Amino acid sequence: MSDQIIIFDTTLRDGEQCPGASMNLREKMEVARQLARVNVDVIEAGFPVISDGDFEAVHTIATEIKGPRICGLARCLPQDIEAAGAAVKPAGERGRIHVFLATSNIHREFKLKKAMDEIIRLAREGVAHAKSLARDVEFSPEDGSRTEPEFLARVVQAAIEAGATTINIPDTVGYAVPEQYAALITYLRSNVKNMDDAILSVHCHDDLGLAVANSLAAVKAGARQVEGTFNGIGERAGNCALEEIVMAIKTRPDFFGTLHTNIHSREILKTSRIVSRMSGLHVARSKAIVGENAFAHSSGIHQDGILKKRETYEIMDPEEVGWGGTELPLTKHSGRHAMLARLDHLGFKLTEQETKTVFERFKEIGDKKKFVYDDDLAALVEDSMSVAKETFALDYIHVTSGSTTVPTATVRLKTSEGARQDSSPGNGAVDAAMQAIDRIVNRKGHLAEYRVEAVTQGRDSLGEVTLKVDFGDGDLITGKGASTDVIEASARAYVNAVNRKELTTQRNKELANPPL
Ligand code: KIV
Ligand code: ZN
């Protein structure tokens, strides 16, 4: 058995299923490019049959991203499998189809209403169909960890006979505990007679906070692929955090022996940041490996120990995962070339038009604050590109506010038909700005979540606003904006959410009335 643990990243599929995390194509491409740089082995790029947008994302990633295998998810249904096959086709030999079908008693009885033999037949047919479209086929018995082991072994054997090259055992609802999950892997290894013809994979959810522990226990028991996401984003409590898997294996060779991954660990922090920015999902300060405090020692005893010998209180070198090594910040005197070089280092690839917009904003910010740090720049890029095609762009904002005045905002937005302006009082300056925007765009947004963060330290830091807006149909639309002025950043974020809403409305109209 190989000592390499295959890292299967599903940030763009399971991760994106997290409410409010949906990303547009541009954002998915940034994440995919960084996943290739951090060197994951497999990128699960989406669920192609779900929507035209999902198909396009998987197809574009399969066309443009070189290196990792590119995978598309499919239910055990012919139209799903066809869509996944077509979407990953441009990746050639690197294309993978991932077919799943629920196997647990509860899913069989209540969701699928199918008997055991029927499930085995469907799994066999689905895998065989996928195999006719791609050499690399993964099969997942959904809710595998809650499936009767004897039945699970029969399904797995049938899937391998039909051509599956990877068998993934999902802990779909995060119910497993490490010893039991490891025992299931051991059981399959000794009871499925053709198990050696496929790679055993694990896919854990974090409902009990055990996703990483379960995955590592499974690895010890012989699993050779781990599925997860960066920052552990995903449905409900999320998926297994890949950065934790990678660093646990790397930091504890005494326990994991010669097991290793192909991950370029110095790219981990950058990957975490890009995923967080593109998905709009914040990383907790205390998050292992990538949280702001992960390597911050505040107690005097710890600081003293570290100064004497780092290993007294640090089990990993922060630089190994990409901390430290900060470059000199840019200033307003830095030219377009210097800015582009920094963006390239940060992993961003901009079009000519985007470069122009970001450079204009960079100069504007450079006039207001002394240094433009990497995080400032990343925030500007995210702010400028989070909607590929803008319907509305913030042109001007003026707000009056104070303890004795009614807060009032006047906003002007640029549209393709010229500028539109309106004013509104509000319950605070941010509310006034948003109400003025509502009047211009003729929508009524309800703010479901609002977060403002200083991008860097210091009073002149850029403020980055991330918000989630419900425009009356229950869908949460994420908006992001950055500025040295938090009211302006809020208005930018709100306009960004409006633009995303316009785009989705337009897309839904096109889907409802397809061109003849
Ligand atoms: O959690 C799960 O069961 C899944 C499958 C589709 C692999 O995400
Ligand atoms: Zn999952």
PDB file of N, CA and C in Angstrom, residues 351-412:
ATOM      1  N   THR A 351      -7.779  40.362 -15.198  1.00  0.00           N
ATOM      2  CA  THR A 351      -7.889  40.758 -16.603  1.00  0.00           C
ATOM      3  C   THR A 351      -7.397  42.207 -16.708  1.00  0.00           C
ATOM      4  N   GLU A 352      -7.243  42.681 -17.937  1.00  0.00           N
ATOM      5  CA  GLU A 352      -6.798  44.057 -18.177  1.00  0.00           C
ATOM      6  C   GLU A 352      -7.738  45.046 -17.471  1.00  0.00           C
ATOM      7  N   GLN A 353      -9.052  44.819 -17.658  1.00  0.00           N
ATOM      8  CA  GLN A 353     -10.049  45.717 -17.089  1.00  0.00           C
ATOM      9  C   GLN A 353      -9.991  45.701 -15.555  1.00  0.00           C
ATOM     10  N   GLU A 354      -9.841  44.484 -14.986  1.00  0.00           N
ATOM     11  CA  GLU A 354      -9.780  44.377 -13.526  1.00  0.00           C
ATOM     12  C   GLU A 354      -8.526  45.060 -12.990  1.00  0.00           C
ATOM     13  N   THR A 355      -7.407  44.899 -13.722  1.00  0.00           N
ATOM     14  CA  THR A 355      -6.160  45.539 -13.289  1.00  0.00           C
ATOM     15  C   THR A 355      -6.351  47.049 -13.232  1.00  0.00           C
ATOM     16  N   LYS A 356      -7.038  47.570 -14.234  1.00  0.00           N
ATOM     17  CA  LYS A 356      -7.262  49.017 -14.311  1.00  0.00           C
ATOM     18  C   LYS A 356      -8.086  49.468 -13.081  1.00  0.00           C
ATOM     19  N   THR A 357      -9.172  48.743 -12.811  1.00  0.00           N
ATOM     20  CA  THR A 357     -10.035  49.110 -11.682  1.00  0.00           C
ATOM     21  C   THR A 357      -9.273  49.020 -10.362  1.00  0.00           C
ATOM     22  N   VAL A 358      -8.536  47.905 -10.189  1.00  0.00           N
ATOM     23  CA  VAL A 358      -7.831  47.723  -8.912  1.00  0.00           C
ATOM     24  C   VAL A 358      -6.741  48.784  -8.764  1.00  0.00           C
ATOM     25  N   PHE A 359      -6.070  49.133  -9.868  1.00  0.00           N
ATOM     26  CA  PHE A 359      -5.004  50.125  -9.770  1.00  0.00           C
ATOM     27  C   PHE A 359      -5.583  51.491  -9.383  1.00  0.00           C
ATOM     28  N   GLU A 360      -6.733  51.823  -9.957  1.00  0.00           N
ATOM     29  CA  GLU A 360      -7.382  53.102  -9.592  1.00  0.00           C
ATOM     30  C   GLU A 360      -7.715  53.114  -8.107  1.00  0.00           C
ATOM     31  N   ARG A 361      -8.286  52.004  -7.611  1.00  0.00           N
ATOM     32  CA  ARG A 361      -8.637  51.931  -6.183  1.00  0.00           C
ATOM     33  C   ARG A 361      -7.380  51.943  -5.312  1.00  0.00           C
ATOM     34  N   PHE A 362      -6.303  51.299  -5.805  1.00  0.00           N
ATOM     35  CA  PHE A 362      -5.043  51.247  -5.070  1.00  0.00           C
ATOM     36  C   PHE A 362      -4.494  52.657  -4.871  1.00  0.00           C
ATOM     37  N   LYS A 363      -4.538  53.477  -5.930  1.00  0.00           N
ATOM     38  CA  LYS A 363      -4.043  54.855  -5.849  1.00  0.00           C
ATOM     39  C   LYS A 363      -4.900  55.672  -4.884  1.00  0.00           C
ATOM     40  N   GLU A 364      -6.192  55.451  -4.961  1.00  0.00           N
ATOM     41  CA  GLU A 364      -7.145  56.149  -4.086  1.00  0.00           C
ATOM     42  C   GLU A 364      -6.838  55.832  -2.616  1.00  0.00           C
ATOM     43  N   ILE A 365      -6.629  54.542  -2.333  1.00  0.00           N
ATOM     44  CA  ILE A 365      -6.354  54.103  -0.960  1.00  0.00           C
ATOM     45  C   ILE A 365      -4.972  54.589  -0.541  1.00  0.00           C
ATOM     46  N   GLY A 366      -4.010  54.523  -1.495  1.00  0.00           N
ATOM     47  CA  GLY A 366      -2.654  54.973  -1.197  1.00  0.00           C
ATOM     48  C   GLY A 366      -2.618  56.434  -0.770  1.00  0.00           C
ATOM     49  N   ASP A 367      -3.550  57.233  -1.276  1.00  0.00           N
ATOM     50  CA  ASP A 367      -3.623  58.642  -0.888  1.00  0.00           C
ATOM     51  C   ASP A 367      -4.136  58.786   0.536  1.00  0.00           C
ATOM     52  N   LYS A 368      -4.932  57.815   0.979  1.00  0.00           N
ATOM     53  CA  LYS A 368      -5.558  57.932   2.300  1.00  0.00           C
ATOM     54  C   LYS A 368      -4.734  57.271   3.390  1.00  0.00           C
ATOM     55  N   LYS A 369      -3.995  56.217   3.041  1.00  0.00           N
ATOM     56  CA  LYS A 369      -3.206  55.561   4.086  1.00  0.00           C
ATOM     57  C   LYS A 369      -1.769  55.386   3.610  1.00  0.00           C
ATOM     58  N   LYS A 370      -0.857  55.402   4.617  1.00  0.00           N
ATOM     59  CA  LYS A 370       0.562  55.438   4.283  1.00  0.00           C
ATOM     60  C   LYS A 370       1.016  54.175   3.539  1.00  0.00           C
ATOM     61  N   PHE A 371       0.660  53.022   4.096  1.00  0.00           N
ATOM     62  CA  PHE A 371       1.107  51.764   3.504  1.00  0.00           C
ATOM     63  C   PHE A 371      -0.069  50.941   3.022  1.00  0.00           C
ATOM     64  N   VAL A 372       0.091  50.329   1.862  1.00  0.00           N
ATOM     65  CA  VAL A 372      -0.940  49.402   1.376  1.00  0.00           C
ATOM     66  C   VAL A 372      -0.362  47.990   1.523  1.00  0.00           C
ATOM     67  N   TYR A 373      -0.895  47.250   2.526  1.00  0.00           N
ATOM     68  CA  TYR A 373      -0.384  45.912   2.812  1.00  0.00           C
ATOM     69  C   TYR A 373      -1.014  44.874   1.880  1.00  0.00           C
ATOM     70  N   ASP A 374      -0.432  43.668   1.921  1.00  0.00           N
ATOM     71  CA  ASP A 374      -0.959  42.581   1.078  1.00  0.00           C
ATOM     72  C   ASP A 374      -2.446  42.362   1.328  1.00  0.00           C
ATOM     73  N   ASP A 375      -2.835  42.378   2.605  1.00  0.00           N
ATOM     74  CA  ASP A 375      -4.249  42.128   2.913  1.00  0.00           C
ATOM     75  C   ASP A 375      -5.143  43.245   2.363  1.00  0.00           C
ATOM     76  N   ASP A 376      -4.617  44.505   2.384  1.00  0.00           N
ATOM     77  CA  ASP A 376      -5.390  45.611   1.795  1.00  0.00           C
ATOM     78  C   ASP A 376      -5.619  45.327   0.313  1.00  0.00           C
ATOM     79  N   LEU A 377      -4.524  44.916  -0.335  1.00  0.00           N
ATOM     80  CA  LEU A 377      -4.582  44.681  -1.774  1.00  0.00           C
ATOM     81  C   LEU A 377      -5.563  43.549  -2.091  1.00  0.00           C
ATOM     82  N   ALA A 378      -5.482  42.481  -1.304  1.00  0.00           N
ATOM     83  CA  ALA A 378      -6.386  41.342  -1.532  1.00  0.00           C
ATOM     84  C   ALA A 378      -7.835  41.795  -1.346  1.00  0.00           C
ATOM     85  N   ALA A 379      -8.071  42.659  -0.354  1.00  0.00           N
ATOM     86  CA  ALA A 379      -9.440  43.142  -0.127  1.00  0.00           C
ATOM     87  C   ALA A 379      -9.913  43.977  -1.312  1.00  0.00           C
ATOM     88  N   LEU A 380      -9.011  44.787  -1.867  1.00  0.00           N
ATOM     89  CA  LEU A 380      -9.382  45.612  -3.025  1.00  0.00           C
ATOM     90  C   LEU A 380      -9.726  44.747  -4.227  1.00  0.00           C
ATOM     91  N   VAL A 381      -8.921  43.710  -4.424  1.00  0.00           N
ATOM     92  CA  VAL A 381      -9.169  42.823  -5.561  1.00  0.00           C
ATOM     93  C   VAL A 381     -10.534  42.178  -5.386  1.00  0.00           C
ATOM     94  N   GLU A 382     -10.757  41.647  -4.203  1.00  0.00           N
ATOM     95  CA  GLU A 382     -12.028  40.965  -3.945  1.00  0.00           C
ATOM     96  C   GLU A 382     -13.187  41.927  -4.147  1.00  0.00           C
ATOM     97  N   ASP A 383     -13.013  43.142  -3.652  1.00  0.00           N
ATOM     98  CA  ASP A 383     -14.040  44.169  -3.780  1.00  0.00           C
ATOM     99  C   ASP A 383     -14.324  44.454  -5.262  1.00  0.00           C
ATOM    100  N   SER A 384     -13.265  44.492  -6.066  1.00  0.00           N
ATOM    101  CA  SER A 384     -13.429  44.889  -7.465  1.00  0.00           C
ATOM    102  C   SER A 384     -13.898  43.774  -8.370  1.00  0.00           C
ATOM    103  N   MET A 385     -13.706  42.516  -7.943  1.00  0.00           N
ATOM    104  CA  MET A 385     -14.036  41.465  -8.910  1.00  0.00           C
ATOM    105  C   MET A 385     -15.137  40.537  -8.452  1.00  0.00           C
ATOM    106  N   SER A 386     -15.782  40.828  -7.301  1.00  0.00           N
ATOM    107  CA  SER A 386     -16.733  39.846  -6.804  1.00  0.00           C
ATOM    108  C   SER A 386     -17.982  39.741  -7.664  1.00  0.00           C
ATOM    109  N   VAL A 387     -18.175  40.681  -8.558  1.00  0.00           N
ATOM    110  CA  VAL A 387     -19.214  40.476  -9.566  1.00  0.00           C
ATOM    111  C   VAL A 387     -18.570  40.731 -10.921  1.00  0.00           C
ATOM    112  N   ALA A 388     -18.657  39.734 -11.805  1.00  0.00           N
ATOM    113  CA  ALA A 388     -17.975  39.870 -13.092  1.00  0.00           C
ATOM    114  C   ALA A 388     -18.543  41.040 -13.877  1.00  0.00           C
ATOM    115  N   LYS A 389     -19.871  41.145 -13.886  1.00  0.00           N
ATOM    116  CA  LYS A 389     -20.490  42.200 -14.685  1.00  0.00           C
ATOM    117  C   LYS A 389     -21.313  43.052 -13.726  1.00  0.00           C
ATOM    118  N   GLU A 390     -20.940  44.291 -13.549  1.00  0.00           N
ATOM    119  CA  GLU A 390     -21.668  45.125 -12.597  1.00  0.00           C
ATOM    120  C   GLU A 390     -22.844  45.817 -13.264  1.00  0.00           C
ATOM    121  N   THR A 391     -24.017  45.723 -12.631  1.00  0.00           N
ATOM    122  CA  THR A 391     -25.156  46.483 -13.121  1.00  0.00           C
ATOM    123  C   THR A 391     -25.078  47.892 -12.535  1.00  0.00           C
ATOM    124  N   PHE A 392     -24.701  47.944 -11.252  1.00  0.00           N
ATOM    125  CA  PHE A 392     -24.587  49.230 -10.560  1.00  0.00           C
ATOM    126  C   PHE A 392     -23.181  49.376  -9.985  1.00  0.00           C
ATOM    127  N   ALA A 393     -22.640  50.593 -10.049  1.00  0.00           N
ATOM    128  CA  ALA A 393     -21.331  50.842  -9.429  1.00  0.00           C
ATOM    129  C   ALA A 393     -21.441  52.100  -8.584  1.00  0.00           C
ATOM    130  N   LEU A 394     -20.872  52.035  -7.385  1.00  0.00           N
ATOM    131  CA  LEU A 394     -20.949  53.196  -6.496  1.00  0.00           C
ATOM    132  C   LEU A 394     -20.103  54.327  -7.068  1.00  0.00           C
ATOM    133  N   ASP A 395     -20.734  55.498  -7.238  1.00  0.00           N
ATOM    134  CA  ASP A 395     -20.025  56.630  -7.819  1.00  0.00           C
ATOM    135  C   ASP A 395     -19.734  57.657  -6.736  1.00  0.00           C
ATOM    136  N   TYR A 396     -20.678  57.780  -5.806  1.00  0.00           N
ATOM    137  CA  TYR A 396     -20.568  58.870  -4.848  1.00  0.00           C
ATOM    138  C   TYR A 396     -21.431  58.548  -3.622  1.00  0.00           C
ATOM    139  N   ILE A 397     -20.946  58.885  -2.445  1.00  0.00           N
ATOM    140  CA  ILE A 397     -21.794  58.743  -1.256  1.00  0.00           C
ATOM    141  C   ILE A 397     -21.507  59.913  -0.310  1.00  0.00           C
ATOM    142  N   HIS A 398     -22.574  60.497   0.224  1.00  0.00           N
ATOM    143  CA  HIS A 398     -22.419  61.561   1.204  1.00  0.00           C
ATOM    144  C   HIS A 398     -23.364  61.245   2.357  1.00  0.00           C
ATOM    145  N   VAL A 399     -22.821  61.242   3.566  1.00  0.00           N
ATOM    146  CA  VAL A 399     -23.663  60.881   4.714  1.00  0.00           C
ATOM    147  C   VAL A 399     -23.542  61.953   5.782  1.00  0.00           C
ATOM    148  N   THR A 400     -24.685  62.375   6.355  1.00  0.00           N
ATOM    149  CA  THR A 400     -24.612  63.234   7.537  1.00  0.00           C
ATOM    150  C   THR A 400     -25.153  62.414   8.702  1.00  0.00           C
ATOM    151  N   SER A 401     -24.436  62.492   9.810  1.00  0.00           N
ATOM    152  CA  SER A 401     -24.838  61.686  10.959  1.00  0.00           C
ATOM    153  C   SER A 401     -24.281  62.341  12.223  1.00  0.00           C
ATOM    154  N   GLY A 402     -24.807  62.006  13.353  1.00  0.00           N
ATOM    155  CA  GLY A 402     -24.307  62.558  14.608  1.00  0.00           C
ATOM    156  C   GLY A 402     -25.297  62.262  15.704  1.00  0.00           C
ATOM    157  N   SER A 403     -24.940  62.632  16.944  1.00  0.00           N
ATOM    158  CA  SER A 403     -25.833  62.250  18.048  1.00  0.00           C
ATOM    159  C   SER A 403     -27.107  63.088  18.057  1.00  0.00           C
ATOM    160  N   THR A 404     -27.114  64.234  17.366  1.00  0.00           N
ATOM    161  CA  THR A 404     -28.328  65.068  17.404  1.00  0.00           C
ATOM    162  C   THR A 404     -28.974  65.265  16.038  1.00  0.00           C
ATOM    163  N   THR A 405     -28.462  64.590  15.022  1.00  0.00           N
ATOM    164  CA  THR A 405     -29.093  64.753  13.686  1.00  0.00           C
ATOM    165  C   THR A 405     -29.681  63.423  13.226  1.00  0.00           C
ATOM    166  N   VAL A 406     -30.684  63.523  12.346  1.00  0.00           N
ATOM    167  CA  VAL A 406     -31.229  62.298  11.744  1.00  0.00           C
ATOM    168  C   VAL A 406     -30.249  61.857  10.667  1.00  0.00           C
ATOM    169  N   PRO A 407     -29.710  60.653  10.787  1.00  0.00           N
ATOM    170  CA  PRO A 407     -28.743  60.219   9.768  1.00  0.00           C
ATOM    171  C   PRO A 407     -29.387  60.208   8.383  1.00  0.00           C
ATOM    172  N   THR A 408     -28.702  60.800   7.424  1.00  0.00           N
ATOM    173  CA  THR A 408     -29.227  60.866   6.053  1.00  0.00           C
ATOM    174  C   THR A 408     -28.088  60.552   5.071  1.00  0.00           C
ATOM    175  N   ALA A 409     -28.434  59.804   4.026  1.00  0.00           N
ATOM    176  CA  ALA A 409     -27.403  59.475   3.021  1.00  0.00           C
ATOM    177  C   ALA A 409     -27.878  59.867   1.638  1.00  0.00           C
ATOM    178  N   THR A 410     -26.952  60.396   0.844  1.00  0.00           N
ATOM    179  CA  THR A 410     -27.215  60.614  -0.577  1.00  0.00           C
ATOM    180  C   THR A 410     -26.230  59.732  -1.333  1.00  0.00           C
ATOM    181  N   VAL A 411     -26.774  58.937  -2.259  1.00  0.00           N
ATOM    182  CA  VAL A 411     -25.924  57.987  -2.987  1.00  0.00           C
ATOM    183  C   VAL A 411     -26.138  58.178  -4.484  1.00  0.00           C
ATOM    184  N   ARG A 412     -25.041  58.091  -5.237  1.00  0.00           N
ATOM    185  CA  ARG A 412     -25.170  58.101  -6.694  1.00  0.00           C
ATOM    186  C   ARG A 412     -24.548  56.803  -7.227  1.00  0.00           C
TER     187      ARG A 412
END
